[in-house]
Coordinates of C-alpha atoms in Angstrom, one line a residue:
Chain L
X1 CA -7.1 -0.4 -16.3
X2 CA -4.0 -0.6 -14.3
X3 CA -2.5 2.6 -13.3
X4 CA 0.7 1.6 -12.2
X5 CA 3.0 -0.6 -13.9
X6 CA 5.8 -2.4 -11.8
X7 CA 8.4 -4.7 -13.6
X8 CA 9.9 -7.0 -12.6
X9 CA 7.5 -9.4 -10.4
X10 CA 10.7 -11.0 -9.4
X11 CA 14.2 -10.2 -8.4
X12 CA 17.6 -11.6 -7.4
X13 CA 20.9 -10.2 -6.8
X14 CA 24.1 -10.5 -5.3
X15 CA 24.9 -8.9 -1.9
X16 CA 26.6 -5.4 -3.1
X17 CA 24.6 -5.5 -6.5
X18 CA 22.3 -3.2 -7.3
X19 CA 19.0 -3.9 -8.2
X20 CA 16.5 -1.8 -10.2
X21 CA 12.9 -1.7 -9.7
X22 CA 10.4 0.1 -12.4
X23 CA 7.4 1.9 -12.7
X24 CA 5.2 3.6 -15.5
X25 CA 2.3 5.2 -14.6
X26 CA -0.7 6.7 -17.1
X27 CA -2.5 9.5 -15.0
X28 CA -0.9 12.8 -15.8
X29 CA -2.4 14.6 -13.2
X30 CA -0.5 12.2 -10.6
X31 CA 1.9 14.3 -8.8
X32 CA 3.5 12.0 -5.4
X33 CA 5.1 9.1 -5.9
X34 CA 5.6 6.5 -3.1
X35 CA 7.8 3.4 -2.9
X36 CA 6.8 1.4 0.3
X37 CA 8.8 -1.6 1.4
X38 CA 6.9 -5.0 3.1
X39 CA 8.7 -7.8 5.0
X40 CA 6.9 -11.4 5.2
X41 CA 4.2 -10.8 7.6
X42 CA 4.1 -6.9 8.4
X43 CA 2.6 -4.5 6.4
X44 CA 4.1 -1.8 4.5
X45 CA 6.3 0.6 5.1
X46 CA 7.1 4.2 3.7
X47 CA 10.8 3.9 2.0
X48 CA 11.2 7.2 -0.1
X49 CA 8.9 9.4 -2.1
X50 CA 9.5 11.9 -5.5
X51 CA 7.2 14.9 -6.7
X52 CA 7.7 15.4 -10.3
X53 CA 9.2 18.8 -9.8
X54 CA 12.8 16.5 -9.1
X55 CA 14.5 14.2 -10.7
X56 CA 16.3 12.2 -8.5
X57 CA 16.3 11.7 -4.7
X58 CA 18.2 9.8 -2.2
X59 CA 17.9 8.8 1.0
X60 CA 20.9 6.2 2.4
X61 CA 21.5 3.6 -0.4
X62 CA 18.2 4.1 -2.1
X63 CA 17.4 6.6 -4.6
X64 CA 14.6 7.2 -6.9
X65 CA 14.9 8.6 -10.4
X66 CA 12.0 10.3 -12.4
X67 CA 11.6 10.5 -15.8
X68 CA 8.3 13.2 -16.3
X69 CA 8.4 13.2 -20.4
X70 CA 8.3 9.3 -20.1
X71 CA 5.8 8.8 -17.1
X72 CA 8.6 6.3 -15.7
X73 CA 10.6 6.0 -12.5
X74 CA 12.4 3.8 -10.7
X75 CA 14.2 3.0 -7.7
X76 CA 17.5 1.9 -7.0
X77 CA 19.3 0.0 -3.8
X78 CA 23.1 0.9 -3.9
X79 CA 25.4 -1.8 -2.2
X80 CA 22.6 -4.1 -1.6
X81 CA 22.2 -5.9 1.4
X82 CA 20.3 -9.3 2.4
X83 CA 18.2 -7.2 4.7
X84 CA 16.8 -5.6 1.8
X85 CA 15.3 -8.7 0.9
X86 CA 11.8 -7.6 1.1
X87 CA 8.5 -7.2 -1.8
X88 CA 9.0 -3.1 -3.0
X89 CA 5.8 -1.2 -4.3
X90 CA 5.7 1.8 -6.0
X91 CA 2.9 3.9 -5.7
X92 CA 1.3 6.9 -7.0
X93 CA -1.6 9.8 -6.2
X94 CA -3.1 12.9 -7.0
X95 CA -2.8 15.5 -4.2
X96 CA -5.5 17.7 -6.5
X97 CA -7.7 15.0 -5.3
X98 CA -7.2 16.1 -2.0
X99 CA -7.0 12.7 -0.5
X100 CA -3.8 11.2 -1.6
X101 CA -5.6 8.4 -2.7
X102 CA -2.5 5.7 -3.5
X103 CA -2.5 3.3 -6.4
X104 CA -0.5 1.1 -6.0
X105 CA 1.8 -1.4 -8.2
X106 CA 1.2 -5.0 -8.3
X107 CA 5.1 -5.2 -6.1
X108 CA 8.5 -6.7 -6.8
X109 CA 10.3 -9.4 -4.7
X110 CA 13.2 -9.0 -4.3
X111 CA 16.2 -11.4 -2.9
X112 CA 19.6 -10.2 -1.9
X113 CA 21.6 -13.4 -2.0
X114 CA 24.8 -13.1 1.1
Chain V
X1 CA 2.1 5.6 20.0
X2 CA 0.8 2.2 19.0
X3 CA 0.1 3.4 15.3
X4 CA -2.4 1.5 13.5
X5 CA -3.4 -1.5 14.7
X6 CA -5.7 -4.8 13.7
X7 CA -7.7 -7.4 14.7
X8 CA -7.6 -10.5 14.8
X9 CA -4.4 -11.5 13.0
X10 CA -5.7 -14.3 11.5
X11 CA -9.5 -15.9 10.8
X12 CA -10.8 -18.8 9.4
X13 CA -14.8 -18.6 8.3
X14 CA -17.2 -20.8 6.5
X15 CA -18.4 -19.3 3.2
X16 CA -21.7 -17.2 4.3
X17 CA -20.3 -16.3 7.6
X18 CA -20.0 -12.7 8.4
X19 CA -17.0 -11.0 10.3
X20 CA -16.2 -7.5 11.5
X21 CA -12.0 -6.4 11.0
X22 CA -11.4 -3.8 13.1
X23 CA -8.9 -1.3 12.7
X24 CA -7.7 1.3 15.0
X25 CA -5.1 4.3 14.8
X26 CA -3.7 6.6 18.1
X27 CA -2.6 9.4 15.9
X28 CA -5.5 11.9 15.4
X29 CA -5.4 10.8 11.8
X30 CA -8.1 11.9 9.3
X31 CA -7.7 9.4 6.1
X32 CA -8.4 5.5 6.9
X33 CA -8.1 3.2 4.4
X34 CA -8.9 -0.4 3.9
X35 CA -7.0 -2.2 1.1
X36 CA -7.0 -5.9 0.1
X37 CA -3.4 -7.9 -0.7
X38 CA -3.7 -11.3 -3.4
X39 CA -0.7 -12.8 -4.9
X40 CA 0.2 -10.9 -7.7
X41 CA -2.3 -7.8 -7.7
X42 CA -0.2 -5.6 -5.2
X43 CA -2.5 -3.7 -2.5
X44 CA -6.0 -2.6 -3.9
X45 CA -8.1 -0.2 -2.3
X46 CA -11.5 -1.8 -0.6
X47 CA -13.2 1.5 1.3
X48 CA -11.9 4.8 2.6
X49 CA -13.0 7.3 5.1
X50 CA -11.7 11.6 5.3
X51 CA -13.3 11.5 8.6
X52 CA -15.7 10.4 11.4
X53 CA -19.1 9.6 9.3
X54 CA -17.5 9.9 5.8
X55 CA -16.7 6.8 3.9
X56 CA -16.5 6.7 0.0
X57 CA -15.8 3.1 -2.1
X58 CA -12.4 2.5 -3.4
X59 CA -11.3 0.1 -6.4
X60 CA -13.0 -3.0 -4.9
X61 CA -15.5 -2.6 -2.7
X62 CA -18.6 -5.1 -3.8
X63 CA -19.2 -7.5 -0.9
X64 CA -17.8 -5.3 2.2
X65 CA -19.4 -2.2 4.7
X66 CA -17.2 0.2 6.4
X67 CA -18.7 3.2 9.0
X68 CA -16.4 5.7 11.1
X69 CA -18.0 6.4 14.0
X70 CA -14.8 7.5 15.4
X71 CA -11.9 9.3 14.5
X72 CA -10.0 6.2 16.0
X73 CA -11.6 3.0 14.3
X74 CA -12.5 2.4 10.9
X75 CA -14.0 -1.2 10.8
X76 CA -14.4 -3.7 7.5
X77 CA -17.5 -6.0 7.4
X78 CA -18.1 -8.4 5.8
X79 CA -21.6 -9.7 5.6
X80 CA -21.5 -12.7 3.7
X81 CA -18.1 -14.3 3.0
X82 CA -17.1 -15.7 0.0
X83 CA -13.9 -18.1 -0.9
X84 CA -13.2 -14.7 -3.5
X85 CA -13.0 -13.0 0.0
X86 CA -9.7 -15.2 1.2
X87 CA -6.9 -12.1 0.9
X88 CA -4.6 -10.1 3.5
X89 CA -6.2 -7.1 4.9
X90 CA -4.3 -4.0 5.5
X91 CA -5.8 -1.3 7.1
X92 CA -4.1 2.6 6.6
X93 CA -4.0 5.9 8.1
X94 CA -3.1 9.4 7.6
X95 CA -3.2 12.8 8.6
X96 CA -4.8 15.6 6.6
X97 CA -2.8 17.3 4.8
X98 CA 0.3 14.9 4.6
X99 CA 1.1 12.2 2.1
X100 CA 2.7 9.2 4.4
X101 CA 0.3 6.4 4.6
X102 CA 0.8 4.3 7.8
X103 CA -0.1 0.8 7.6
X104 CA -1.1 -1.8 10.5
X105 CA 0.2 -5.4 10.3
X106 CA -2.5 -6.9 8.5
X107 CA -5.2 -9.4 8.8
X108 CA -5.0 -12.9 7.3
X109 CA -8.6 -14.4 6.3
X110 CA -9.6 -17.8 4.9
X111 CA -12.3 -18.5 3.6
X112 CA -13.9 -22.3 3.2

């Protein structure tokens, strides 16, 4: 049963473009919602996180938008850059669980052509 | 801080070998993790540990050991290796009662 669903597996864009990266997740009772970002060869990184109390957040030229009713969100890259070339996962837990335990999408690579 | 770290960066072993990853954080954190990367499947979650001599199974844990001794290290054995075995390993930490999971750089393993 997977948890988390990421789409797409694959991603190109233009420099400036503005790609769009999805998630759906099942568990209700998640409540923190992670999107990490991993270069070739290093692990990942924390980029931005959502509770469901909001529905958008940004930080920079990322944002993440939540959609609680549809169990959905996504995050956006605003004037894309080919340093942002990198795979994206999203990510969600339960803090009730009192672990954070993540699960994570299967990850999106994404390529921002100059 | 050196964050989390891991060793060795990459290893080659013969199918029925065993190995010890080890994995080590400089942050006082409570929450280790252990989590395996294949092509496709994102990160899945091996073992995990909320403290020194507490270690619960995650999503995939058949064929690996974990103990926490320490609040530092959080080790991943393998006992007998398997070709299924062949995956990045990222090792994760964080503190209790915060959400960001910090991730070392990873161990590559192959193998034959």
């Amino acid at each position: 049963q997977q948890q988390v669903k990421q789409s797409p597996q694959s991603l190109i864009v233009q420099k400036g473009g503005i790609p769009i990266i999805n998630c759906a997740y099942e568990n209700t009772a998640f409540d923190y919602f992670p999107w990490y970002q991993q270069f070739p060869g290093k692990g990942p990184a924390l980029l931005i996180a959502i509770r469901p109390d909001v529905s958008e957040k940004k930080e920079g030229r990322f944002t993440i938008s939540f959609n609680k009713s549809a169990k959905q969100f996504s995050l956006h890259i605003m004037d894309s850059q080919p340093g942002d070339s990198a795979t994206y996962f999203c990510a969600a837990s339960n803090s009730g669980g009192s672990n954070y335990k993540l699960t994570f999408g299967k990850g999106t690579l994404l390529t921002v052509n100059p | 801080n050196a964050g989390v770290t891991q060793t060795p960066k990459f290893q080659v072993l013969k199918t029925g070998q065993s190995m010890t990853l080890q994995c080590a954080q400089d942050m006082n954190h409570e929450y280790m993790s252990w989590y395996r990367q294949d092509p496709g499947m994102g990160l899945r979650l091996i073992h995990y540990s909320v403290g020194a001599g507490i270690t619960d199974q995650g999503e995939v844990p058949n064929g690996y050991n974990v103990s926490r001794s320490t609040t530092e290290d959080f080790p991943l054995r393998l006992l007998s290796a398997a070709p299924s075995q062949t995956s990045v390993y990222f090792c994760a930490s964080r503190g209790g009662g915060r959400e960001t999971q910090y991730f070392g750089p990873g161990t590559r393993l192959l193998v034959l």
